[in-house]
Short mmCIF file of C-alpha atoms and ligand atoms in Angstrom, two decimals:
data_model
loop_
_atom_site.label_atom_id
_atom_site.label_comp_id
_atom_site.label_asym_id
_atom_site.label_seq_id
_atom_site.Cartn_x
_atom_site.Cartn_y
_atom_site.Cartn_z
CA UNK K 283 53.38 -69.71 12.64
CA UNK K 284 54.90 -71.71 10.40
CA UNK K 285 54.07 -70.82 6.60
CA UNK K 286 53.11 -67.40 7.64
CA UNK K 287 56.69 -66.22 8.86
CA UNK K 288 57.58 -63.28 6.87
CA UNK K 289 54.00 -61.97 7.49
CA UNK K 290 54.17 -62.28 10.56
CA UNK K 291 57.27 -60.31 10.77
CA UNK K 292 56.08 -57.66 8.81
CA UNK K 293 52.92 -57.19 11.17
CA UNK K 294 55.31 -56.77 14.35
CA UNK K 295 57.37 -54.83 12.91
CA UNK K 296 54.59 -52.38 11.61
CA UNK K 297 56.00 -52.69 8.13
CA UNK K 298 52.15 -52.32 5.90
CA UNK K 299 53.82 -52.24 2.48
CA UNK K 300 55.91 -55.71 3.18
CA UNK K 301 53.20 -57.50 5.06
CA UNK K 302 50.24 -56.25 1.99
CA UNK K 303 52.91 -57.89 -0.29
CA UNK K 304 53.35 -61.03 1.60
CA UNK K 305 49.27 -60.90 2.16
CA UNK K 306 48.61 -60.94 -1.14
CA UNK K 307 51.56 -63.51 -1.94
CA UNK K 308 49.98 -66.03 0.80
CA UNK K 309 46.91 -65.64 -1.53
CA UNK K 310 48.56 -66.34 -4.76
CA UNK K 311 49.99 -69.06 -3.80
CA UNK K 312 46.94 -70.99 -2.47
CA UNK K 313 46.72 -70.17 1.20
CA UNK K 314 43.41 -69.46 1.89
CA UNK K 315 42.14 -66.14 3.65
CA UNK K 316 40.51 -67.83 6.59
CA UNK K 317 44.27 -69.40 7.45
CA UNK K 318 46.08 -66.04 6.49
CA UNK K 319 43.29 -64.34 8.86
CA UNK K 320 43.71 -66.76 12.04
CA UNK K 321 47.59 -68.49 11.54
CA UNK K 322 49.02 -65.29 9.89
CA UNK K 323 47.03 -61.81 11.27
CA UNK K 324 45.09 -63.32 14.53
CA UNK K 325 48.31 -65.38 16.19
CA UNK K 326 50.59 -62.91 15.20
CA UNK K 327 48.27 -59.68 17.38
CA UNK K 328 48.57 -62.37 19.78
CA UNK K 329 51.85 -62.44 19.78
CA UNK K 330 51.86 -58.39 19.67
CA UNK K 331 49.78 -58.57 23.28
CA UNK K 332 52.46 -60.77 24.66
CA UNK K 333 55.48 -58.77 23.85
CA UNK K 334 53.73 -55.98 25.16
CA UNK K 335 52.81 -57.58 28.26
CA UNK K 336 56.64 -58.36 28.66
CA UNK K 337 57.47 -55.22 27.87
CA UNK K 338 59.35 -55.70 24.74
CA UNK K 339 57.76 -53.35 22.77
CA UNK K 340 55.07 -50.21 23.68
CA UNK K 341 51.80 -49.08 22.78
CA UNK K 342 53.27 -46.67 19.70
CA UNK K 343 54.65 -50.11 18.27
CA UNK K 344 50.85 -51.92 19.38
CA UNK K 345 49.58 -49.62 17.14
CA UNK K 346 51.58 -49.56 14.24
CA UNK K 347 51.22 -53.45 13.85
CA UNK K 348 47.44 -52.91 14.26
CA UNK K 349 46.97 -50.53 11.60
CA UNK K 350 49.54 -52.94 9.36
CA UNK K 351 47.00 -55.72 10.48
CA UNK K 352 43.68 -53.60 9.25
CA UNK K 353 45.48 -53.18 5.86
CA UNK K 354 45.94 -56.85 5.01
CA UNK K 355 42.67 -57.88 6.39
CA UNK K 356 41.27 -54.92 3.42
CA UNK K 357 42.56 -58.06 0.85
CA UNK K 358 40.71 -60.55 2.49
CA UNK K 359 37.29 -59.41 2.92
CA UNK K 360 35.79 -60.36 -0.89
CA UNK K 361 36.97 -63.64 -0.14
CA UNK K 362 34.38 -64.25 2.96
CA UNK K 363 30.91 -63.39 1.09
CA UNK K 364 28.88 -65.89 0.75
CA UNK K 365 27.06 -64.46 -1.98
CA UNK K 366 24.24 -62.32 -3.06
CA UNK K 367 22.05 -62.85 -0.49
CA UNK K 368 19.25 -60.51 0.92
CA UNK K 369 19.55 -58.97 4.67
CA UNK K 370 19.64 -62.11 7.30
CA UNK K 371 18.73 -58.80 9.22
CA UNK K 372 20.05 -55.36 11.12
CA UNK K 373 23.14 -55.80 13.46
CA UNK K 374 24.50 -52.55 15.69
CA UNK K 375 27.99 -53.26 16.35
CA UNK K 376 30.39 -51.02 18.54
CA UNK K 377 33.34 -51.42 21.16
CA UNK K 378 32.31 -50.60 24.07
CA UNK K 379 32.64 -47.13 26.29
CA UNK K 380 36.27 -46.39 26.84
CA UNK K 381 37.42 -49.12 24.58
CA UNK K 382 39.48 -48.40 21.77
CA UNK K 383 40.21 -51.65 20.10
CA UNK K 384 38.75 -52.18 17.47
CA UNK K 385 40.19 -54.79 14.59
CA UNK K 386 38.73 -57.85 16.14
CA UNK K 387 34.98 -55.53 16.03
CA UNK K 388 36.11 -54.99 12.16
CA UNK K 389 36.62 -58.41 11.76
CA UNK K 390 33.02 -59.36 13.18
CA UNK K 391 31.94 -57.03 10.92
CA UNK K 392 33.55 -57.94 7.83
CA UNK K 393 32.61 -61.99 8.26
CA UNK K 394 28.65 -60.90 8.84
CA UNK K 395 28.36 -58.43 6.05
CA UNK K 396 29.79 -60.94 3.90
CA UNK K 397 27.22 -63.76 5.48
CA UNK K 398 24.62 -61.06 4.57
CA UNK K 399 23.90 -58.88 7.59
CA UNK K 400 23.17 -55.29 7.59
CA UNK K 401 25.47 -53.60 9.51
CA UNK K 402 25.76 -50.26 11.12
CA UNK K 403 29.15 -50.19 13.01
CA UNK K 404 29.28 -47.51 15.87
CA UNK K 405 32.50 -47.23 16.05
CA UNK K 406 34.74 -47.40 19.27
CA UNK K 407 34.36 -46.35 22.52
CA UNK K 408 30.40 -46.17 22.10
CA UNK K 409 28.45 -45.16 25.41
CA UNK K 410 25.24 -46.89 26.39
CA UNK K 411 23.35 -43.88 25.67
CA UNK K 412 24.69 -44.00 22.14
CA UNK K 413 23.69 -47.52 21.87
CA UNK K 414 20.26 -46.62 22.84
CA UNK K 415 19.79 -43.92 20.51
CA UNK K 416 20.74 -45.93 17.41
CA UNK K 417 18.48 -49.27 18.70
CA UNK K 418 15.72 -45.93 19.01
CA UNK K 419 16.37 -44.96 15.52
CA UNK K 420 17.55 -48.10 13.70
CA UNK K 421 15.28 -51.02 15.24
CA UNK K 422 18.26 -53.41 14.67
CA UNK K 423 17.93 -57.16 15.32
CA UNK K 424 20.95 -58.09 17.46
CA UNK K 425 23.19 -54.97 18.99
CA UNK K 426 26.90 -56.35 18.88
CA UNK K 427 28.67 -55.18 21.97
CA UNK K 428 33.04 -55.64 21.65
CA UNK K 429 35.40 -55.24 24.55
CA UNK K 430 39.14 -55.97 24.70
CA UNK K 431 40.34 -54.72 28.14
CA UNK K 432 38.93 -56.02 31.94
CA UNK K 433 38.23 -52.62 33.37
CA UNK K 434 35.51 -52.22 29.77
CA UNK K 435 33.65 -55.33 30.56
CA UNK K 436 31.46 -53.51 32.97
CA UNK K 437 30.16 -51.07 30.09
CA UNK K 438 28.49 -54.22 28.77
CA UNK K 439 25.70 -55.02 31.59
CA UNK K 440 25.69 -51.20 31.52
CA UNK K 441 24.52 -51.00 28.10
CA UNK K 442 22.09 -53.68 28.62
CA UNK K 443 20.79 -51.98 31.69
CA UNK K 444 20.09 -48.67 29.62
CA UNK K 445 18.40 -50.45 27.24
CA UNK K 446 16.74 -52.12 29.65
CA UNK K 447 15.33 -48.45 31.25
CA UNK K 448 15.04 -47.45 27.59
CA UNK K 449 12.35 -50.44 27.19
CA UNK K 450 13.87 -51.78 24.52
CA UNK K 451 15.65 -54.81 25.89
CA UNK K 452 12.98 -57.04 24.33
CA UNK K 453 13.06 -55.62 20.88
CA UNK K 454 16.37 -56.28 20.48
CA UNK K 455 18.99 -59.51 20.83
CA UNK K 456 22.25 -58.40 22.50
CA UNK K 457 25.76 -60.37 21.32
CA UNK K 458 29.04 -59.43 23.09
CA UNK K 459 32.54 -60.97 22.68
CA UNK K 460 36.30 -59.65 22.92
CA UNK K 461 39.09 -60.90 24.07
CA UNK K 462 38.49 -61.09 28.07
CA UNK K 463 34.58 -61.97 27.50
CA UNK K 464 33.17 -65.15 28.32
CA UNK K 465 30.36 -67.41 27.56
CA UNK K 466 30.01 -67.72 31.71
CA UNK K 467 30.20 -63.58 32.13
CA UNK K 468 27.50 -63.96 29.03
CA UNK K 469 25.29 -65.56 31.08
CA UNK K 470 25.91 -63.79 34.17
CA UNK K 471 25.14 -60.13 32.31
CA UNK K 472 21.99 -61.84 30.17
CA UNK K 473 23.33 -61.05 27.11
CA UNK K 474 21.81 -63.20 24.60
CA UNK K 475 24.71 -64.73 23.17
CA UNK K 476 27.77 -64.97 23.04
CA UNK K 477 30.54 -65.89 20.32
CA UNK K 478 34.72 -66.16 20.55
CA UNK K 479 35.67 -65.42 17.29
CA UNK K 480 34.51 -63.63 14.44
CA UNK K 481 33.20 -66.64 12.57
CA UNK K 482 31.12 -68.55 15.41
CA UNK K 483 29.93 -64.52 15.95
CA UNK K 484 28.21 -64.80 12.34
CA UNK K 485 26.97 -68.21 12.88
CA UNK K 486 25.56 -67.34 16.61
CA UNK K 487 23.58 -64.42 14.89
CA UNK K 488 21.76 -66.76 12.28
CA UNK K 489 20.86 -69.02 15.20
CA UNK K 490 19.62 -65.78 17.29
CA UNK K 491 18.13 -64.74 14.30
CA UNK K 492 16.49 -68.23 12.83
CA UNK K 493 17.96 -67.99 9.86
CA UNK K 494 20.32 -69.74 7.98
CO1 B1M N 1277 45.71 -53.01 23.70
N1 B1M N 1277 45.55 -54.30 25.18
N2 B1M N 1277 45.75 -51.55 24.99
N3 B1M N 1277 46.01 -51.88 22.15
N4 B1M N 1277 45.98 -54.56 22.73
C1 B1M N 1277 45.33 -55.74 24.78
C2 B1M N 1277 43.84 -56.05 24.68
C3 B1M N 1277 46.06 -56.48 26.00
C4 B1M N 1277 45.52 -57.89 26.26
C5 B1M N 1277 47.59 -56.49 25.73
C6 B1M N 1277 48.36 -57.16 26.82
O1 B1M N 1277 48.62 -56.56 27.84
N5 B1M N 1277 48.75 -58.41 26.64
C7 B1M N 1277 45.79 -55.47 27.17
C8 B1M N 1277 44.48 -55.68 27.94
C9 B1M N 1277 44.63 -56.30 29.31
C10 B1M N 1277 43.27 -56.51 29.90
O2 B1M N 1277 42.55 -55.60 30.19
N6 B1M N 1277 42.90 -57.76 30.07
C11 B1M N 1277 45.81 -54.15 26.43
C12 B1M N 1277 46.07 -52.89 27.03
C13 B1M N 1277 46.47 -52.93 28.51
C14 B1M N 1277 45.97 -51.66 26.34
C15 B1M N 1277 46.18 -50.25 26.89
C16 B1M N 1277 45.56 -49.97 28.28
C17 B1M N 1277 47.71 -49.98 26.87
C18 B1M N 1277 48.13 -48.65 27.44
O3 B1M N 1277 47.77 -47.61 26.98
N7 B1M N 1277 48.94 -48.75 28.48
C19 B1M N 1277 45.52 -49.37 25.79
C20 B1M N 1277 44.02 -49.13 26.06
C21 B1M N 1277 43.43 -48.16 25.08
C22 B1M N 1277 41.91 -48.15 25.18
O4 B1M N 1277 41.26 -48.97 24.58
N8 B1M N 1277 41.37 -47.23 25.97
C23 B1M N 1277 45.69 -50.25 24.59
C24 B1M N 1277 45.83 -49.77 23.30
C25 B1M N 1277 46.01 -50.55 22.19
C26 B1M N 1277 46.29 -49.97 20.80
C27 B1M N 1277 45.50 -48.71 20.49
C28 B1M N 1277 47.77 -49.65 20.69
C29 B1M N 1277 46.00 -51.22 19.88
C30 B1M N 1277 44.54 -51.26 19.34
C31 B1M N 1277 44.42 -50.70 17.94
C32 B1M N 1277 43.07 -51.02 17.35
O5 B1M N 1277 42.34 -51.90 17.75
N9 B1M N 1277 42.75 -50.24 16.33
C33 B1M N 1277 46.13 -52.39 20.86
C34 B1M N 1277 46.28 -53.74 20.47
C35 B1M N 1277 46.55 -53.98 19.01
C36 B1M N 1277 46.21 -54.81 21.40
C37 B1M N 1277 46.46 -56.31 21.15
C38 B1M N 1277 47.96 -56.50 20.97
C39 B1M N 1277 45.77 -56.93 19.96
C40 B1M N 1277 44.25 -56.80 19.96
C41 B1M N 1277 43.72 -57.35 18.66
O6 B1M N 1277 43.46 -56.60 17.75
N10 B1M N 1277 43.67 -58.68 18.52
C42 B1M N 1277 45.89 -56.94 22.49
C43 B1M N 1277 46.56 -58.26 22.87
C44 B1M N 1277 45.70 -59.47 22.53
O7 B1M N 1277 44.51 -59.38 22.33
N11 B1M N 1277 46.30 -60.62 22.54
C45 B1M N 1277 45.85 -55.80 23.40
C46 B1M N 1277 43.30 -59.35 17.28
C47 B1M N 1277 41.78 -59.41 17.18
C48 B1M N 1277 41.38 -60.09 15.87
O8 B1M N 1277 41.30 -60.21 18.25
O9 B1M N 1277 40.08 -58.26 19.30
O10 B1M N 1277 40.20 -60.54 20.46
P1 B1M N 1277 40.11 -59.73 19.22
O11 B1M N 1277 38.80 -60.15 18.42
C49 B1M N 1277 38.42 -61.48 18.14
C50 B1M N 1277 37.54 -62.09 19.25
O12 B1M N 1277 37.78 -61.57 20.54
C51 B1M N 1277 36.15 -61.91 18.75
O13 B1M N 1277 36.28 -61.99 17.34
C52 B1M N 1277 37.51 -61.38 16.94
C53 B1M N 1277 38.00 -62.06 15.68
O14 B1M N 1277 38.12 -63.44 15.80
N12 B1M N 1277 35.40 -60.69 19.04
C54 B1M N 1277 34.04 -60.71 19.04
C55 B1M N 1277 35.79 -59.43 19.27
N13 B1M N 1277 34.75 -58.63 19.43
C56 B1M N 1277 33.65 -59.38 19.28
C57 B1M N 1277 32.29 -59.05 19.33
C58 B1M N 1277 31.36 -60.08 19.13
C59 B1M N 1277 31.77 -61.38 18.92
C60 B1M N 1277 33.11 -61.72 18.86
O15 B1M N 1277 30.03 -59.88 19.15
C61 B1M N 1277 29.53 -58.58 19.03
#
């Protein structure tokens, strides 16, 4: 992780006044956000999931370095707008039913608000009925569907199926990423697009969209 040490320690360890500090000190001295975002914050949550997976550390300490994470991304966000722009159009976004996660959902958010999306974020654990409400009410372009854990997935072709019933599933383009999605479970679920990280997710949208 190379330049991004110290952060990096302050995010495991949980430690939000240290790793704002070093955030903000990675800034000053040249390192742009979009590294500090994917070498610093992104590989070190990575890191996070695989000490938890070993069992190193538990979900209390999971938590504390996500909510350390959320602060320092706060920092970053005026550096990805791409300027005053008008709406490139309406995006719902929400984690999925039973879902909790949320930061890489946040991040989505942040990068197409700053590209000049509207968005409405749901929140987490959002039911398909919810989603289909608020595609009733809003009329969004694109509903943006996040899920970080295998036994979630399913709450995506779920969603798409009430929406489906609803009679909306024309009026509306569905995106869907998260950790354990793929381009291939994409396809099989007709979602119409998918995207891996937060920036190609901003990028898919304009080409979902037509706009640029
Ligand atoms: Co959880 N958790 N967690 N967790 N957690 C994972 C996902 C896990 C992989 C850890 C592990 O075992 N290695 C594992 C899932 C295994 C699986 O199902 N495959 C897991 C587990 C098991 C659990 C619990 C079940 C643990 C328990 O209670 N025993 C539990 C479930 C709770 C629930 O949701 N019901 C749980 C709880 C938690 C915390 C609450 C403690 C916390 C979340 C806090 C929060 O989000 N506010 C947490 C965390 C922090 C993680 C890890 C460590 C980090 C996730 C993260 O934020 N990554 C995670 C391990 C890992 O992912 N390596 C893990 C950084 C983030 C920027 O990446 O979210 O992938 P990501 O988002 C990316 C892309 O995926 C993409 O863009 C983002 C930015 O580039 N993207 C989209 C995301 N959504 C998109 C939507 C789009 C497009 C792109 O279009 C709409």
């Amino acid at each position: 992780m190379g330049d991004f040490k110290a952060l990096s320690e302050s995010v495991i360890k949980g430690d939000v006044k240290a790793a704002v500090a070093e955030t903000q000190n990675a800034l000053d001295t040249g390192s742009s956000a979009q590294d500090i975002l994917n070498e610093g914050l992104i590989a070190t949550m990575n890191e996070v999931g695989e000490r938890f997976s070993k069992g190193l550390i538990f979900v209390p300490q999971m938590l504390r370095s996500a909510k350390t994470m959320q602060e320092c991304t706060k920092l970053l966000k005026p550096f990805f707008k791409e300027g005053d722009v008008t709406s490139k159009g309406k995006v719902l976004l929400g984690t999925v039913k039973g879902d909790l996660h949320d930061i890489g959902k946040n991040l989505v958010a942040m990068m197409m608000e700053g590209a000049g999306f509207t968005i409405t974020d749901l929140g987490v654990g959002v039911s398909p009925e919810k989603f289909v409400q608020k595609v009733q009410e809003l009329k969004p372009d694109i509903v943006g569907m996040s899920a970080l854990l295998s036994t979630t997935m399913p709450a995506m072709p779920q969603t798409i199926e009430a929406l489906e019933k609803a009679g909306l599933r024309d009026k509306v383009k569905v995106m869907i990423g998260g950790a354990p999605v793929t381009e291939k479970y994409a396809q099989k679920i007709k979602a119409d697009s998918y995207a891996s990280d937060a920036g190609s997710a901003v990028s898919k949208a304009k080409k979902l969209l037509g706009v640029s």
